[in-house]
Amino acid sequence: MKNLLATLLLGATILSSCQNKKADLIVYNAKVYTVNDKFDTVSAFAVKDGKILALGSSDQIRKDYPATESVDAQGKAVYPGFIDAHAHFYGYGESLQTADLTGTKSWAEVIQILSTFAKSHPKGWLIGGGWDQNDWNNKEFPDRADLDKLFPNRPVLLTRIDGHAAIANGQALQAAGINKSYKLTGGDIVEKDGRPTGLLVDNAVELVTSKIPPATAAEMEKNLLDAQAKCLAAGLTTIDDCGVDAGLVDFIERLHTSNKLKMRLYLMLSDKPANYDYLFKRGAIKTERLNVRSFKVYADGALGSRGACLLHAYSDRPNQTGFLLSSQKHFQEVAEKIAAHDFQMCTHAIGDSANRTILKIYNQVLGGKNDKRWRIEHAQIIAPEDFDLFGKTNIVPSVQPTHATSDMYWAGDRLGAARLKNAYAYKQLLQQNGWIPLGTDFPVEKINPLLTFFAATFRKDAQDYPKGGFQMENALTKTEALRGMTIWAAKANFEEKEKGSLEKGKLADFVILDQDIMTTEAANVLKTQVLKTYINGEKVYEKK
Ligand SMILES: [Zn+2]
């Protein structure tokens, strides 16, 4: 009896070890950048139940792991799925539903794009954005007459590139109750011969946008799924959405459960009482695809529009320093509240004054070395004596390398040469804690993570400008850039144990590219294509 039991047990062990070796998927004949601590490369790995089962040589993996599906990578490079540590995923989805008027060369071109767009979006408000009359031959602001003729029965609103002006048609003006005698402060309803031309400035824009009906459930779903399709094609498998409301959390959870939404999301809730109430009451949310444990706070505005809060005046506006968006007291109270509930605080800070204010509050509230991973989003301009404040209390600088190459043409005008040296200082920031997460801030920048890699390492634009690169002492190495887009981004989200590298037991999120960005020359990085994207071992994108 004892022997029989032993035989049975032995049989069961052999059976189970055979079952263990069966994989759902193997990828072989690849150059796999594992992005583990040693930055090892292997040529194959096996996946089971959405996780990495084993890594090794192609021969070994093929021999040891009979798999349902085998992918011959044909020698191509494989990386952990890319993580965007700072983006606006839902906002990007919304922007995909509006007419893109950026780069238009005339009002006629605007009308033409809008007419085409209206055919594929035949109902409701017609919304577009991105025009800039400074780019047109006729630099006069447009008039709504053409819009009224073409769209007599639907409201139209087209915002200027900076969002501070818009042109509305008659239907939209009517919806907002704007007529000849309308009075408002902090804005302008432009009139000609006693008739509103449709041009709205500053607060007048808000009068109309506030009348745009909120998205229906079907529209919200479309926003998310359209954004997902584009992001999967770009090789993204996790995205940090920096600043959403609690209502979207429930919606995303449902869409994850129904398996329509596959993108892993790290959501930061906006700095609003209702969002604090929601998350403090509910507690942190963590599933395999959703992680909600942080709040997004805004300290100041942007450098381009001189909304960044500086310690000294703008070099091109001697009387202006920019300003904080809330009182110091507000930031202090919020920090204490978030700390008391043990959540993560992520604060947008661009100017050196905004950064100093937040760094000091963080340092005081955190009190010393810690693992709370409080983040400063952008950390764009830092006074030289303030860099150490990051390392002192392990504050995470969360940066977007494409901002450096987008701003480099005019950032020196705003800041002057001396201050510019301490701006976009990614290497210096990396040295503070030994790691740094990277993102894009899309849709402010493009979604493509390879542009992040290119900007971080080469620090130049696609036209090879400037020749030697912009402030190259702050360039990251290719290894650092890849870590920033994978394992360090995961770490900024407290997720480095489950993703960000291809190691045994971690999630099988990975991409196959047509070129090896670690070895190919600069110009080729920008031409690199994503061939396949996998989340949880499931192919979620394949290049046609
Ligand atoms: Zn942002």
XYZ file of C-alpha atoms and ligand atoms in Angstrom:
545
model
C 0.000 0.000 0.000
C 2.815 2.299 0.952
C 4.613 1.466 -2.300
C 1.498 1.997 -4.350
C 1.025 5.424 -2.795
C 4.657 6.273 -3.490
C 4.261 5.193 -7.130
C 1.105 7.259 -7.495
C 2.771 10.278 -5.967
C 5.811 9.873 -8.215
C 3.533 9.572 -11.251
C 1.686 12.714 -10.225
C 4.974 14.598 -9.790
C 6.220 13.596 -13.237
C 2.861 14.507 -14.749
C 2.805 17.894 -13.064
C 6.383 18.702 -14.051
C 5.479 17.891 -17.665
C 2.445 20.135 -17.375
C 4.593 22.875 -15.921
C 6.818 22.748 -18.954
C 3.960 23.256 -21.348
C 3.891 26.868 -22.450
C 1.162 28.923 -24.064
C 3.663 30.778 -26.185
C 7.343 30.803 -26.952
C 9.283 33.546 -28.700
C 12.596 32.404 -30.182
C 15.298 33.484 -32.619
C 15.137 36.956 -31.070
C 17.464 39.437 -29.465
C 15.617 39.849 -26.196
C 16.601 42.801 -24.043
C 15.470 41.547 -20.661
C 16.270 44.888 -18.960
C 17.057 42.944 -15.791
C 19.632 44.308 -13.326
C 22.541 43.082 -15.430
C 20.890 44.165 -18.676
C 21.224 40.609 -20.041
C 20.109 39.617 -23.513
C 18.752 36.159 -24.367
C 17.370 34.684 -27.574
C 14.117 33.118 -26.390
C 11.523 32.903 -23.665
C 8.396 30.956 -22.792
C 5.064 32.344 -21.551
C 2.384 30.651 -19.495
C -0.816 32.196 -18.113
C 0.275 35.683 -19.096
C 3.610 35.490 -17.293
C 7.186 34.732 -18.257
C 7.890 31.071 -17.521
C 11.544 30.849 -18.549
C 14.208 32.610 -20.595
C 17.234 31.200 -22.386
C 18.650 30.140 -25.708
C 16.357 29.349 -28.614
C 17.410 25.678 -28.632
C 16.840 25.273 -24.911
C 13.462 26.992 -24.792
C 12.183 25.150 -27.879
C 13.336 21.827 -26.444
C 12.043 22.350 -22.910
C 8.752 24.097 -23.565
C 6.374 22.582 -26.082
C 4.040 25.490 -26.772
C 0.616 26.083 -28.231
C 2.007 29.001 -30.213
C 5.567 29.677 -31.360
C 6.789 32.994 -32.670
C 9.950 33.069 -34.765
C 11.189 36.647 -34.252
C 13.548 36.266 -37.228
C 16.427 37.787 -35.350
C 14.523 40.947 -34.439
C 14.838 42.850 -31.171
C 12.361 42.279 -28.343
C 11.923 44.689 -25.422
C 9.676 44.832 -22.377
C 6.426 46.616 -23.304
C 6.962 50.358 -23.182
C 5.537 52.313 -20.265
C 4.668 55.986 -20.615
C 5.141 57.432 -17.135
C 3.343 60.687 -17.929
C 0.544 61.045 -20.444
C -3.112 61.954 -20.809
C -4.601 58.757 -22.210
C -8.276 59.693 -21.950
C -7.641 63.252 -23.152
C -5.812 61.817 -26.135
C -8.849 59.652 -26.879
C -11.044 62.749 -26.746
C -8.714 64.620 -29.092
C -9.012 61.784 -31.619
C -12.725 62.607 -31.968
C -12.097 66.218 -33.012
C -10.818 67.734 -36.254
C -7.061 68.273 -36.158
C -6.383 71.752 -37.514
C -2.735 72.014 -36.504
C -0.385 73.060 -39.270
C -3.146 74.482 -41.476
C -1.913 77.162 -43.876
C -5.158 79.075 -44.448
C -8.743 79.458 -43.281
C -9.766 77.755 -46.543
C -7.755 74.711 -45.505
C -9.466 74.720 -42.104
C -12.848 74.701 -43.827
C -11.762 71.895 -46.128
C -10.502 69.663 -43.282
C -13.623 70.391 -41.276
C -15.955 69.490 -44.165
C -14.245 66.115 -44.595
C -14.277 65.517 -40.846
C -17.991 66.378 -40.642
C -18.826 63.579 -43.083
C -17.269 60.935 -40.816
C -18.696 62.590 -37.684
C -22.197 63.505 -38.874
C -23.926 64.185 -35.542
C -23.747 66.584 -32.627
C -21.185 69.275 -31.979
C -18.439 69.732 -34.532
C -15.243 70.386 -32.637
C -11.768 71.083 -33.883
C -8.572 72.651 -32.664
C -5.012 73.640 -33.408
C -5.323 76.488 -35.926
C -2.946 79.442 -35.719
C -3.651 82.453 -37.922
C 0.030 83.455 -37.635
C 0.748 80.524 -39.971
C -1.703 81.807 -42.598
C -1.044 84.179 -45.514
C -3.973 86.275 -44.372
C -3.220 86.710 -40.675
C -6.646 88.182 -39.885
C -8.811 86.266 -37.452
C -11.554 84.350 -39.279
C -15.277 85.141 -39.279
C -18.065 82.631 -38.686
C -19.894 83.373 -41.993
C -18.451 80.331 -43.809
C -19.239 78.066 -40.859
C -22.844 79.312 -40.735
C -23.277 78.643 -44.432
C -21.792 75.129 -44.263
C -23.198 74.071 -40.911
C -26.441 75.947 -40.312
C -27.854 73.198 -38.087
C -24.945 72.020 -35.909
C -22.889 73.939 -33.407
C -19.227 74.332 -34.409
C -16.319 75.328 -32.161
C -12.719 75.531 -33.384
C -10.129 76.453 -30.783
C -6.847 78.160 -31.517
C -3.630 76.235 -30.877
C -3.105 77.802 -27.425
C -6.723 77.309 -26.316
C -7.015 81.023 -25.511
C -9.198 81.870 -28.507
C -11.803 80.086 -30.612
C -14.151 80.626 -33.490
C -17.766 79.548 -33.006
C -20.634 79.447 -35.496
C -24.093 80.914 -34.914
C -25.497 77.668 -33.515
C -22.722 77.460 -30.916
C -23.144 81.126 -29.919
C -26.856 80.538 -29.554
C -26.277 77.457 -27.396
C -24.156 79.605 -25.061
C -26.759 82.396 -25.007
C -24.300 84.820 -26.584
C -25.932 87.709 -28.390
C -25.106 91.329 -29.111
C -25.651 92.543 -25.585
C -23.755 89.792 -23.746
C -21.288 91.171 -21.174
C -18.432 89.305 -19.554
C -15.172 89.951 -17.740
C -11.775 88.421 -18.478
C -12.612 87.751 -22.088
C -13.907 89.161 -25.332
C -16.782 88.413 -27.687
C -15.522 90.108 -30.815
C -18.095 92.105 -32.785
C -18.105 93.778 -36.165
C -20.884 96.211 -37.116
C -22.807 95.122 -34.031
C -22.725 91.417 -34.958
C -20.615 88.810 -33.090
C -18.031 87.547 -35.590
C -17.795 84.237 -33.755
C -14.309 84.988 -32.446
C -14.102 84.370 -28.713
C -11.160 85.259 -26.494
C -10.187 83.783 -23.088
C -13.197 83.480 -20.742
C -15.586 83.787 -23.683
C -14.328 80.431 -24.989
C -15.406 78.768 -21.745
C -18.954 80.117 -22.219
C -19.279 77.867 -25.245
C -17.193 74.855 -24.172
C -19.295 74.585 -21.017
C -22.323 73.967 -23.253
C -20.805 70.997 -25.061
C -22.749 68.006 -23.723
C -20.690 65.593 -21.562
C -19.594 62.403 -23.298
C -22.138 59.569 -23.292
C -21.025 56.111 -22.161
C -20.682 55.077 -25.796
C -18.502 58.124 -26.513
C -16.347 57.494 -23.450
C -15.811 53.927 -24.556
C -14.880 55.077 -28.042
C -12.406 57.609 -26.631
C -10.666 54.896 -24.626
C -10.673 52.219 -27.312
C -9.487 54.561 -30.064
C -6.660 55.783 -27.834
C -5.809 52.184 -26.980
C -5.578 51.131 -30.649
C -3.060 53.895 -31.416
C -1.027 53.261 -28.265
C -0.776 49.494 -28.800
C 0.484 50.180 -32.323
C 3.181 52.373 -30.756
C 4.335 49.545 -28.472
C 2.868 50.922 -25.247
C 1.569 48.388 -22.738
C 1.169 50.583 -19.629
C 0.254 54.261 -19.509
C 0.144 56.694 -16.604
C -2.885 58.948 -17.066
C -1.974 62.070 -15.111
C -5.112 63.665 -13.780
C -8.529 62.053 -14.199
C -11.746 62.135 -12.189
C -13.117 59.321 -10.064
C -16.005 58.695 -12.479
C -13.563 57.529 -15.113
C -12.038 54.974 -12.719
C -15.279 52.994 -12.442
C -15.816 53.215 -16.166
C -12.314 51.917 -16.925
C -12.741 49.080 -14.424
C -15.848 47.925 -16.264
C -14.119 48.132 -19.622
C -11.168 46.147 -18.258
C -13.515 43.502 -16.854
C -15.295 43.126 -20.180
C -11.810 42.691 -21.705
C -12.406 45.372 -24.330
C -9.796 47.579 -22.710
C -6.503 45.715 -22.446
C -4.133 48.627 -21.815
C -2.690 48.613 -18.313
C -3.346 51.978 -16.708
C -1.899 53.865 -13.773
C -4.396 56.588 -12.974
C -3.613 59.718 -10.984
C -6.729 61.426 -9.668
C -6.973 65.212 -10.064
C -6.631 67.553 -7.099
C -10.371 67.915 -6.325
C -12.303 67.291 -3.103
C -14.566 64.673 -4.721
C -11.556 62.663 -5.897
C -9.918 62.690 -2.444
C -13.211 61.622 -0.869
C -13.576 58.812 -3.384
C -10.114 57.275 -3.025
C -9.701 57.842 0.719
C -12.993 56.057 1.263
C -12.413 53.255 -1.213
C -8.690 52.783 -0.639
C -6.032 52.065 -3.257
C -7.211 50.069 -6.252
C -4.948 47.402 -7.713
C -5.774 44.811 -10.326
C -3.471 43.356 -12.988
C -4.497 46.144 -15.362
C -5.399 49.034 -13.119
C -3.526 50.803 -10.359
C -4.964 53.840 -8.591
C -3.032 55.161 -5.605
C -1.951 58.670 -6.455
C -3.072 62.263 -6.904
C -2.024 64.785 -9.534
C -1.561 68.367 -8.406
C -0.632 71.413 -10.517
C 1.910 73.850 -9.070
C 2.262 76.151 -12.101
C 1.665 76.471 -15.863
C 3.911 76.041 -18.908
C 7.101 77.772 -20.039
C 5.936 78.578 -23.587
C 3.031 80.755 -22.425
C 5.147 82.168 -19.537
C 2.892 80.443 -17.015
C 5.842 78.645 -15.385
C 6.613 80.115 -11.961
C 10.215 81.382 -11.918
C 12.418 82.646 -9.069
C 13.526 85.585 -11.221
C 11.831 87.388 -14.100
C 11.555 85.926 -17.573
C 14.519 86.960 -19.699
C 12.117 88.137 -22.411
C 9.606 89.777 -19.962
C 11.533 91.697 -17.284
C 8.381 92.318 -15.202
C 6.989 88.808 -15.234
C 7.870 85.754 -13.116
C 4.797 83.610 -13.674
C 2.771 82.420 -10.685
C 1.689 79.417 -8.642
C -1.742 78.047 -9.525
C -2.758 77.613 -5.885
C -1.543 79.006 -2.591
C 1.415 77.458 -0.795
C -1.049 76.627 1.980
C -3.107 74.536 -0.412
C -0.089 72.474 -1.523
C 0.941 71.992 2.104
C -2.519 70.829 3.184
C -2.882 68.497 0.238
C 0.573 66.986 0.886
C -0.274 66.331 4.526
C -3.630 64.813 3.615
C -2.096 62.503 0.995
C 0.713 61.495 3.369
C -1.756 60.731 6.159
C -3.579 58.296 3.855
C -0.319 56.872 2.526
C -0.974 57.695 -1.120
C 1.441 59.034 -3.717
C 1.600 62.721 -4.598
C 2.561 63.736 -8.144
C 2.917 67.455 -8.758
C 3.322 69.258 -12.061
C 6.162 71.765 -11.599
C 7.917 73.535 -14.480
C 9.531 76.732 -13.168
C 12.413 76.789 -10.663
C 10.225 78.578 -8.121
C 7.401 76.045 -8.472
C 9.909 73.204 -8.153
C 11.481 74.752 -5.056
C 8.098 75.273 -3.403
C 7.049 71.675 -3.971
C 10.472 70.186 -3.154
C 10.477 71.994 0.186
C 6.958 70.880 1.058
C 7.739 67.287 0.038
C 10.975 67.345 2.070
C 9.200 68.642 5.125
C 6.256 66.224 4.900
C 8.354 63.161 4.002
C 10.978 64.025 6.588
C 13.967 62.073 5.180
C 14.807 58.906 3.266
C 11.637 56.989 2.416
C 9.986 54.771 -0.178
C 6.827 56.821 -0.807
C 7.998 57.649 -4.360
C 6.418 61.093 -4.431
C 6.911 62.521 -7.865
C 7.507 65.870 -9.472
C 6.094 65.803 -12.971
C 8.319 67.583 -15.548
C 10.904 68.939 -13.034
C 11.824 71.182 -15.915
C 13.830 74.093 -14.504
C 15.717 73.522 -11.251
C 17.821 76.079 -9.391
C 21.332 74.564 -9.065
C 21.180 74.505 -5.252
C 17.839 72.628 -5.320
C 18.854 69.448 -7.189
C 19.918 67.777 -3.927
C 16.413 68.128 -2.520
C 15.343 65.283 -4.843
C 17.901 62.818 -3.478
C 17.506 63.864 0.161
C 13.969 62.509 0.411
C 13.930 60.189 -2.621
C 11.679 62.458 -4.674
C 11.156 61.059 -8.163
C 11.686 63.446 -11.093
C 9.275 62.272 -13.824
C 10.501 63.794 -17.104
C 9.564 63.943 -20.790
C 12.643 64.089 -23.049
C 10.677 65.272 -26.108
C 9.874 68.462 -24.184
C 13.599 69.291 -24.340
C 13.741 68.958 -28.113
C 10.376 70.709 -28.636
C 11.299 73.669 -26.416
C 15.009 74.039 -27.264
C 14.328 76.587 -30.038
C 12.874 79.201 -27.691
C 13.532 78.066 -24.101
C 16.725 80.165 -24.054
C 14.701 83.311 -24.866
C 12.514 82.724 -21.819
C 15.312 81.708 -19.444
C 18.634 83.133 -20.628
C 21.764 81.025 -21.014
C 22.569 80.497 -17.322
C 19.139 79.213 -16.291
C 18.819 77.123 -19.443
C 21.834 75.085 -18.284
C 19.748 73.802 -15.368
C 16.686 73.037 -17.463
C 15.821 69.650 -19.014
C 18.706 68.342 -16.887
C 17.801 64.659 -17.078
C 21.234 63.234 -16.330
C 21.639 65.402 -13.253
C 18.172 64.385 -12.101
C 18.898 60.707 -12.763
C 21.953 60.944 -10.504
C 19.791 62.036 -7.583
C 18.232 58.612 -6.947
C 19.988 56.478 -9.558
C 16.799 56.021 -11.576
C 14.356 58.200 -13.524
C 11.008 57.450 -15.213
C 10.380 58.796 -18.739
C 7.167 59.780 -20.498
C 5.807 61.956 -23.290
C 2.907 64.038 -21.921
C 0.869 63.056 -24.996
C -1.247 64.517 -26.581
C 0.962 67.564 -25.901
C 3.689 65.540 -27.650
C 3.285 62.539 -29.951
C 2.539 59.145 -28.397
C 5.548 57.344 -29.952
C 7.911 56.147 -27.156
C 10.771 55.844 -29.657
C 10.759 59.629 -29.912
C 11.398 59.663 -26.158
C 14.325 57.291 -26.639
C 15.693 59.438 -29.472
C 15.282 62.747 -27.630
C 16.764 61.376 -24.389
C 19.888 59.963 -26.035
C 20.592 62.200 -29.047
C 18.859 65.395 -27.849
C 18.211 66.680 -31.350
C 15.263 67.001 -33.708
C 14.429 64.846 -36.721
C 16.286 67.338 -38.959
C 19.512 66.619 -37.044
C 19.390 70.016 -35.295
C 21.409 71.105 -33.360
C 24.407 69.326 -34.829
C 26.124 68.133 -31.654
C 22.867 67.805 -29.683
C 21.243 70.141 -27.151
C 23.066 70.371 -23.757
C 24.564 66.917 -24.245
C 25.923 66.787 -20.711
C 22.340 65.923 -19.802
C 21.832 63.197 -22.400
C 21.010 59.725 -21.086
C 22.795 56.615 -22.329
C 20.727 54.217 -24.424
C 20.605 51.784 -21.523
C 19.358 54.491 -19.177
C 16.754 55.638 -21.697
C 15.453 52.095 -22.190
C 15.311 51.563 -18.431
C 13.466 54.896 -18.115
C 10.785 53.687 -20.546
C 10.412 50.300 -18.891
C 11.662 49.259 -15.451
C 12.129 52.750 -13.999
C 8.702 53.827 -15.238
C 7.312 50.693 -13.566
C 9.136 51.645 -10.376
C 7.587 55.122 -10.384
C 4.259 53.235 -10.264
C 5.335 50.729 -7.564
C 5.108 48.010 -10.214
C 8.736 47.000 -10.749
C 8.168 43.566 -9.222
C 5.528 42.666 -11.810
C 6.583 44.459 -15.015
C 9.184 46.649 -16.710
C 11.613 43.811 -17.430
C 11.344 40.354 -18.966
C 12.168 38.040 -16.089
C 10.751 34.788 -14.767
C 7.385 35.327 -13.101
C 6.818 38.807 -14.514
C 3.994 39.821 -16.821
C 4.508 38.861 -20.459
C 4.194 42.403 -21.834
C 6.625 42.879 -24.713
C 7.194 44.383 -28.146
C 8.986 43.203 -31.259
C 10.585 46.019 -33.294
C 11.916 45.850 -36.846
C 15.246 47.363 -35.767
C 17.383 47.235 -32.669
C 17.209 50.757 -31.229
C 20.159 49.974 -28.951
C 22.553 49.490 -31.864
C 21.081 51.198 -34.926
C 22.231 54.686 -35.897
C 20.282 57.807 -34.874
C 18.411 58.367 -38.138
C 17.104 54.765 -38.068
C 15.649 55.078 -34.575
C 13.025 57.463 -35.950
C 12.151 55.026 -38.741
C 11.824 52.032 -36.428
C 8.478 50.254 -36.599
C 6.645 48.202 -34.027
C 5.955 44.768 -35.540
C 4.006 43.194 -32.679
C 2.812 44.186 -29.214
C 1.850 41.689 -26.499
C 0.086 42.263 -23.219
C -0.210 39.361 -20.786
C 1.134 37.026 -23.476
C -1.711 38.021 -25.795
C -0.955 39.599 -29.159
C -2.780 42.930 -29.078
C -1.197 44.520 -32.154
C 0.446 43.305 -35.329
C 1.742 45.515 -38.128
C -0.178 44.847 -41.341
Zn 0.769 66.367 -18.460
